[in-house]
Short mmCIF file of C-alpha atoms in Angstrom, two decimals:
data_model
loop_
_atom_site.label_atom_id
_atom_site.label_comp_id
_atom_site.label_asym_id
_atom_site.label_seq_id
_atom_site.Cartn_x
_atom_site.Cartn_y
_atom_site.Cartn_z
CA UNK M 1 42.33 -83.39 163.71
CA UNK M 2 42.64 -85.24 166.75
CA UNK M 3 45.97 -86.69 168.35
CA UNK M 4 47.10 -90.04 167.09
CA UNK M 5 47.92 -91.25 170.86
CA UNK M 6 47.28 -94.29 172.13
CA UNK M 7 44.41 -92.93 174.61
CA UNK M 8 42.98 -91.58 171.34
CA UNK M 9 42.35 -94.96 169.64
CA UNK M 10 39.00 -95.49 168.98
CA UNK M 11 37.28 -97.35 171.98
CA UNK M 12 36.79 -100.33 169.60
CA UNK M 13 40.09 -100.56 167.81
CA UNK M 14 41.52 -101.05 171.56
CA UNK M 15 39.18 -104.07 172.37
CA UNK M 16 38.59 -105.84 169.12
CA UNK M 17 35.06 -105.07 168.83
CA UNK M 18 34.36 -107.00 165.24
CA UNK M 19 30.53 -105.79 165.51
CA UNK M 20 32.39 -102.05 164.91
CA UNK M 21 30.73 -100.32 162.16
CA UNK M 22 28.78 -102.30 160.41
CA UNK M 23 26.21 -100.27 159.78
CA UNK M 24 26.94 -100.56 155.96
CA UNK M 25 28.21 -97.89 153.40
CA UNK M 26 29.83 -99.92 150.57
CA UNK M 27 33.79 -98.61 149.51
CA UNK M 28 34.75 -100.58 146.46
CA UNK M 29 32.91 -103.38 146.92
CA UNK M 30 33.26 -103.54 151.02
CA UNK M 31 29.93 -102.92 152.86
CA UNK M 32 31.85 -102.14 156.22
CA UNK M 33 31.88 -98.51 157.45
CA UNK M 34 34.85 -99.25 159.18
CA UNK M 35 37.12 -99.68 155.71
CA UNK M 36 35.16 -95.82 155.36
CA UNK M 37 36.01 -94.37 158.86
CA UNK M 38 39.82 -95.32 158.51
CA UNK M 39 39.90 -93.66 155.08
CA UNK M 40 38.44 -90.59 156.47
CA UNK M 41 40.61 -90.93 159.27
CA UNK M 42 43.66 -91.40 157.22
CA UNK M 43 43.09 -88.39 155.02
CA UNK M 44 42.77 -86.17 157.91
CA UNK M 45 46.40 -87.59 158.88
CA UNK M 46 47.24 -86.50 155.52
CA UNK M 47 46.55 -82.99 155.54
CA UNK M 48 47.87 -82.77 159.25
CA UNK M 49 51.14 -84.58 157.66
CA UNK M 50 51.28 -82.07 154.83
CA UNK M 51 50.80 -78.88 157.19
CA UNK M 52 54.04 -80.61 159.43
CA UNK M 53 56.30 -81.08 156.76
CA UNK M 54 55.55 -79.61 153.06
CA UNK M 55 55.62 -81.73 150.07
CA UNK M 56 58.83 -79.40 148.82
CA UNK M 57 60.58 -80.08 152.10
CA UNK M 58 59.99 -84.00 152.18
CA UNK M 59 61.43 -83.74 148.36
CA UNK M 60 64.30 -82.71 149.65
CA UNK M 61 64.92 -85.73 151.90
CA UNK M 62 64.78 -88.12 149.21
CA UNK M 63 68.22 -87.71 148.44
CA UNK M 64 69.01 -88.79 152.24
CA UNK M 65 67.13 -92.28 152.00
CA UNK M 66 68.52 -95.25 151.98
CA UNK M 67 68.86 -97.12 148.65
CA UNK M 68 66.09 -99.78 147.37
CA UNK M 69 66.14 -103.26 148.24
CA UNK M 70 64.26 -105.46 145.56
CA UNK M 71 61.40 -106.65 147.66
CA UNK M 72 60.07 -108.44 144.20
CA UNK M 73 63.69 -109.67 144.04
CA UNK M 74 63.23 -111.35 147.17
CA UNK M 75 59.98 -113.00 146.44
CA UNK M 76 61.35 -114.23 143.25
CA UNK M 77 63.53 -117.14 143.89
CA UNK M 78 63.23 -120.73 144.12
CA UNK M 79 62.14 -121.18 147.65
CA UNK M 80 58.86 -122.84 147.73
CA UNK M 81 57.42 -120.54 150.20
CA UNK M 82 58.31 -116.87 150.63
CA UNK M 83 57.27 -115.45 154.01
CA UNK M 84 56.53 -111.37 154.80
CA UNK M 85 56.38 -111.24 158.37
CA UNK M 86 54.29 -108.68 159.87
CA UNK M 87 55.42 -105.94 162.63
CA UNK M 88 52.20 -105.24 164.14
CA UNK M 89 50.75 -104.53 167.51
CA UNK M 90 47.51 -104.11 167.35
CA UNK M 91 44.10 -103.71 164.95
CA UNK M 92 40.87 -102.92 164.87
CA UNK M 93 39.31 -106.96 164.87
CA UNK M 94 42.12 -108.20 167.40
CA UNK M 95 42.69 -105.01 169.84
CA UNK M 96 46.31 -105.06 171.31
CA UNK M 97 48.14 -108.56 170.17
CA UNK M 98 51.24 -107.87 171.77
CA UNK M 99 52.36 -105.86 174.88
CA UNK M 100 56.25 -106.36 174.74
CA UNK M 101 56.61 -104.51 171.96
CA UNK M 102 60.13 -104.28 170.05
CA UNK M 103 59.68 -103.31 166.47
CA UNK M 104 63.13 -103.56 165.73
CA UNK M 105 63.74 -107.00 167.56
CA UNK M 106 60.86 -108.54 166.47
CA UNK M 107 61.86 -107.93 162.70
CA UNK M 108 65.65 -109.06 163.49
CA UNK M 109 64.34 -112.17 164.38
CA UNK M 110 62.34 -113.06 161.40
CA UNK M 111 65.28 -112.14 159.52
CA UNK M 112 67.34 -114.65 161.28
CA UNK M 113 64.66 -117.39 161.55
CA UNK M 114 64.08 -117.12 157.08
CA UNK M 115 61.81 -113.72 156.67
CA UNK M 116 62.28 -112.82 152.72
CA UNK M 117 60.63 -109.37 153.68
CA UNK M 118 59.68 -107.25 156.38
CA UNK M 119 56.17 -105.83 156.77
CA UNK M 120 55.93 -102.77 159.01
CA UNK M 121 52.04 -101.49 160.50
CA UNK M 122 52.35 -97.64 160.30
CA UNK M 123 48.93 -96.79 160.78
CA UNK M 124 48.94 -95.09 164.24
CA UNK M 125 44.96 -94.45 164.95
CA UNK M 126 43.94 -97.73 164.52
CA UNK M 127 46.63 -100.26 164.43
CA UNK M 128 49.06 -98.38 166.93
CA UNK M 129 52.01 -98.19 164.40
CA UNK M 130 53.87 -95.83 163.60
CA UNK M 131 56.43 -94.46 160.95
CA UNK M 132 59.34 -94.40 162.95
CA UNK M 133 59.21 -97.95 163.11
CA UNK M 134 59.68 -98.57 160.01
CA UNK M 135 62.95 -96.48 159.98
CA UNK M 136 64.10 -98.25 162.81
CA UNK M 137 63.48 -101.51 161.09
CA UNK M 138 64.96 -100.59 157.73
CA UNK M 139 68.18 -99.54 159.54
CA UNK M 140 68.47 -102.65 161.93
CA UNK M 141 67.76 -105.70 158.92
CA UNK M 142 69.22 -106.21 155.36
CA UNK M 143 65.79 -107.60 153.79
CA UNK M 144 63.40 -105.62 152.05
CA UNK M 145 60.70 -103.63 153.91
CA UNK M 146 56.84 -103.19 153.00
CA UNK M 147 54.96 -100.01 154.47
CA UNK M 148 51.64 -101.18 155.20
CA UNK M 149 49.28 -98.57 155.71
CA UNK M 150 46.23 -97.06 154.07
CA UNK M 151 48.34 -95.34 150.67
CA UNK M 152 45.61 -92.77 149.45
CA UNK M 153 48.13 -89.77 148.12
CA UNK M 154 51.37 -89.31 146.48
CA UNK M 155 52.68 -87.78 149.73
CA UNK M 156 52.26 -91.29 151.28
CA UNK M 157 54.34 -92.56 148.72
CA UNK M 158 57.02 -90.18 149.35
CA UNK M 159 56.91 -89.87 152.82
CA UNK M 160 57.67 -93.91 152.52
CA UNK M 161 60.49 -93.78 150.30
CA UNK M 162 61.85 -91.20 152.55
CA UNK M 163 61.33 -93.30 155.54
CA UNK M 164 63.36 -96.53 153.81
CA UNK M 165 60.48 -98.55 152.23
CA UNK M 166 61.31 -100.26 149.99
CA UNK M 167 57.75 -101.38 148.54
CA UNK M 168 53.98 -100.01 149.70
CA UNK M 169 50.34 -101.79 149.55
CA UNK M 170 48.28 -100.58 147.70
CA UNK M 171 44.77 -101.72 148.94
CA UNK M 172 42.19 -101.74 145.59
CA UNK M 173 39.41 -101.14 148.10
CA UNK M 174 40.37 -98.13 149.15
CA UNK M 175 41.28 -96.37 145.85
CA UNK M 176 39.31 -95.86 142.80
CA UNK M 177 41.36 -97.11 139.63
CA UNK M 178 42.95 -93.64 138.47
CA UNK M 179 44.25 -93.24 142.17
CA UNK M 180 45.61 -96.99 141.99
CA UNK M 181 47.30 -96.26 138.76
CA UNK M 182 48.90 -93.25 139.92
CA UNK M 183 50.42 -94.50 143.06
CA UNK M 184 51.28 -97.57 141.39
CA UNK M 185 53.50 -95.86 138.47
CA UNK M 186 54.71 -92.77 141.40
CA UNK M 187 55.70 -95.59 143.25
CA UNK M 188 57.54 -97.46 140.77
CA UNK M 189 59.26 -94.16 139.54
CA UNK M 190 61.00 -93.53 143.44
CA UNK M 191 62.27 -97.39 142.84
CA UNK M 192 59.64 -98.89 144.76
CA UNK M 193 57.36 -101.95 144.45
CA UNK M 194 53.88 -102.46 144.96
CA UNK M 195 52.04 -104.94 146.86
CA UNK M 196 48.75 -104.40 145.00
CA UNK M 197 46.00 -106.09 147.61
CA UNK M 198 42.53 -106.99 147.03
CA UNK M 199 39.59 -109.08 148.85
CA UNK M 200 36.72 -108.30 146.13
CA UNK M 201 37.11 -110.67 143.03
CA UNK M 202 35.07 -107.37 141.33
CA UNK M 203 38.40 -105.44 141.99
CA UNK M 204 40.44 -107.59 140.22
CA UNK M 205 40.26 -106.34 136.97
CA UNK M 206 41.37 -102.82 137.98
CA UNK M 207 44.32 -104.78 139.86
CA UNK M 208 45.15 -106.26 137.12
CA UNK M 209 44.77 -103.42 134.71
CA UNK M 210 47.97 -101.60 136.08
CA UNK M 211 50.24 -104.95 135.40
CA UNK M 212 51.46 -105.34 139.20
CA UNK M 213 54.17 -107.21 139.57
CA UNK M 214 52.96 -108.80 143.29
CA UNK M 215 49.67 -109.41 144.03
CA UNK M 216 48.00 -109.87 147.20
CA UNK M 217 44.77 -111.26 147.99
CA UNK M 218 43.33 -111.00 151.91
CA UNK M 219 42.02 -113.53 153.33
CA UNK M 220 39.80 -111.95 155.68
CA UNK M 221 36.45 -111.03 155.02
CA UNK M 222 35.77 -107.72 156.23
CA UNK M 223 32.15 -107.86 156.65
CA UNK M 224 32.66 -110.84 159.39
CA UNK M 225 36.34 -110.62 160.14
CA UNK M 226 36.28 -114.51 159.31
CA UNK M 227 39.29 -115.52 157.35
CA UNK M 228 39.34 -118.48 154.34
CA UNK M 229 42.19 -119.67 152.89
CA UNK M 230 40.17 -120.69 149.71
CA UNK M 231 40.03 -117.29 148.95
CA UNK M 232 43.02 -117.17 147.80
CA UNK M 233 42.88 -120.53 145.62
CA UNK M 234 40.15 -119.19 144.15
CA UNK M 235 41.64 -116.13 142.94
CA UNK M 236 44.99 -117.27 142.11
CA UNK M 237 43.91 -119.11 139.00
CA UNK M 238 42.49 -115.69 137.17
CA UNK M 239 45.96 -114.44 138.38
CA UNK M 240 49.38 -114.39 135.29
CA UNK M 241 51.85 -117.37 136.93
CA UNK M 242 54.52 -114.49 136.13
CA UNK M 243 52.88 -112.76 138.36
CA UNK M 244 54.15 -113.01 142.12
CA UNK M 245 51.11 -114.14 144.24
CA UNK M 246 51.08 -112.96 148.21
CA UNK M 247 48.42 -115.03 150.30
CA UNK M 248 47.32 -112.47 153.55
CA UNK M 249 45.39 -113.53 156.89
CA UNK M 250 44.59 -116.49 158.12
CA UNK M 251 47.83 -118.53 157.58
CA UNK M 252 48.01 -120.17 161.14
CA UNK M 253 50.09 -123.72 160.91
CA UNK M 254 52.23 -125.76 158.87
CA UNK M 255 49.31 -126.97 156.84
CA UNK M 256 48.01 -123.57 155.87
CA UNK M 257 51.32 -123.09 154.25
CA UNK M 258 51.85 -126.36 152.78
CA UNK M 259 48.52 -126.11 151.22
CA UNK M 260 48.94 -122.63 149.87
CA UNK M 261 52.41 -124.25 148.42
CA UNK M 262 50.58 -127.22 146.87
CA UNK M 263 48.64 -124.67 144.68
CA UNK M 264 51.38 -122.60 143.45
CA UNK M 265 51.29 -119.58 145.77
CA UNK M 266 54.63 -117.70 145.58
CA UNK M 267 54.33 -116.15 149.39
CA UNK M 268 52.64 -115.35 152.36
CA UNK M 269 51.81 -112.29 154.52
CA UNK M 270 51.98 -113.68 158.12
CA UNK M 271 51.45 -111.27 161.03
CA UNK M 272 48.77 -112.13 164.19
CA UNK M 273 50.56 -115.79 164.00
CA UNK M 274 53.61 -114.88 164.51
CA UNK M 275 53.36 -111.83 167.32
CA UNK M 276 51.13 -113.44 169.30
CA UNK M 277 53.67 -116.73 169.69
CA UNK M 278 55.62 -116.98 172.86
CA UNK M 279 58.35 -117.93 170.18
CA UNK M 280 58.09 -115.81 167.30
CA UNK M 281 61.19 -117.43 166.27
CA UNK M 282 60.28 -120.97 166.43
CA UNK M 283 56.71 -120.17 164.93
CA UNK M 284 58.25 -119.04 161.93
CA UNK M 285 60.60 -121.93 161.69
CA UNK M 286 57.25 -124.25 161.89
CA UNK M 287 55.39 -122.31 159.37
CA UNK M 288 58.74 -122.73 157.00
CA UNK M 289 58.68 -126.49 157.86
CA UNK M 290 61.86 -125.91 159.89
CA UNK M 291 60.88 -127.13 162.67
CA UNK M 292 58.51 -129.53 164.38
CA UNK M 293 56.91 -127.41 167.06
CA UNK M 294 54.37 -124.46 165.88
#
């Protein structure tokens, strides 16, 4: 198990190399060995995780975390657009997007500028998050908070509630259905919701089989790293209209959003946009047809 320090990120995560492992195993649909080396990664991180702090012990923190916020709550009202603004500083396709990092600023102001939720990168290998920010976050706003990471175990899941989260992604890629199903319900048993996220229309069927409340489709294809809004229209119409809908990656202007709007999406998941603007602020405002200037 090697150190998850910044030094330690993988040559390629650091510079955005999107030619990065394409050599071609297929994971649920993805033929990207990159989707495969962060999964192996991640379950390394696991077992170190486990070895640190015991699943008994971690059990015995629950009582100590904060209470839920209703993050489908919050994407179930009558705005028009819902946004989930991202926390991140870095991935594999983009390297580094922002160097003045502030995890807990940066969320305060999308709270004050119209966030309905907060999204928080915890991956630390390959998207230079980290848990701790996510604490820091879920102490320092009064929205609901996402943990967005690679969820493979049931420690995950409790490791997030224990953190604050108040909802997880599940990523259908990355889990075979059983696994999905099982996170999904353990989830929903600590009080949690799921973002359940897919790119592969051939995964939505086992999305759909566990009833998720939210549903989130990506954008990005992760073969090319090219993103297409359409992706989303396309799959939205196999999708319940009970059914909250998130649109992720590639939402860039006013236009994406109005567009998304125009088809009946209930919200977005908005990150490179918004941390690499001068003015997160403002770009938020423009997204939420606040204001003029992106």
């Amino acid at each position: 198990m090697r150190p998850n320090h910044r030094d330690d990120i993988p040559t390629a995560a650091r510079r955005g190399d999107l030619a990065v492992g394409m050599a071609g195993t297929t994971h649920r649909g993805i033929n990207l060995s990159i989707l495969d080396e962060i999964v192996d990664y991640k379950r390394g991180e696991i077992a170190a995780a486990q070895q640190r702090t015991p699943w008994d012990t971690l059990q015995t923190q629950l009582a100590d975390a904060p209470p839920i916020r209703d993050f489908h709550a919050a994407l179930n009202t009558a705005a028009p657009m819902h946004v989930i603004a991202e926390v991140k500083k870095a991935s594999p396709s983009a390297g580094l997007i922002r160097e003045d990092f502030d995890a807990v600023a940066i969320a305060q102001v999308y709270e004050q500028h119209g966030a309905a939720c907060i999204s928080v990168l915890t991956d630390e290998h390959f998207f230079q998050g980290h848990l701790d920010y996510l604490r820091a976050v879920r102490q320092a706003v009064g929205i609901p908070v996402l943990r967005k990471d690679f969820i493979l175990d049931r420690y995950q899941v409790l490791e997030a509630r224990v953190a604050g989260a108040d909802c997880i992604l599940l990523i259908a890629e990355c889990l075979d259905p059983d696994t999905l199903a099982d996170l999904y319900h353990y989830a929903n048993s600590l009080g949690m919701s799921c973002l359940v996220e897919l790119y592969e229309p051939e995964n939505l069927e086992c999305v759909l089989s566990v009833k998720p409340k939210i549903v989130g489709v990506n954008n990005r294809d992760l073969r090319t790293f090219q993103t297409d809004l359409g992706h989303s229209l396309t799959l939205h119409q196999q999708v319940d209209a009970e059914t909250i809908f998130v649109s992720e990656s590639g939402i860039r202007c006013r236009d994406d959003v109005v567009r998304l709007e125009q088809a009946g999406v209930d919200a977005i998941l908005v990150g490179e946009t918004l941390m690499r603007s001068a003015d997160i602020g403002a770009a938020l405002g423009s997204l939420l047809g606040k204001n003029a200037q992106a």
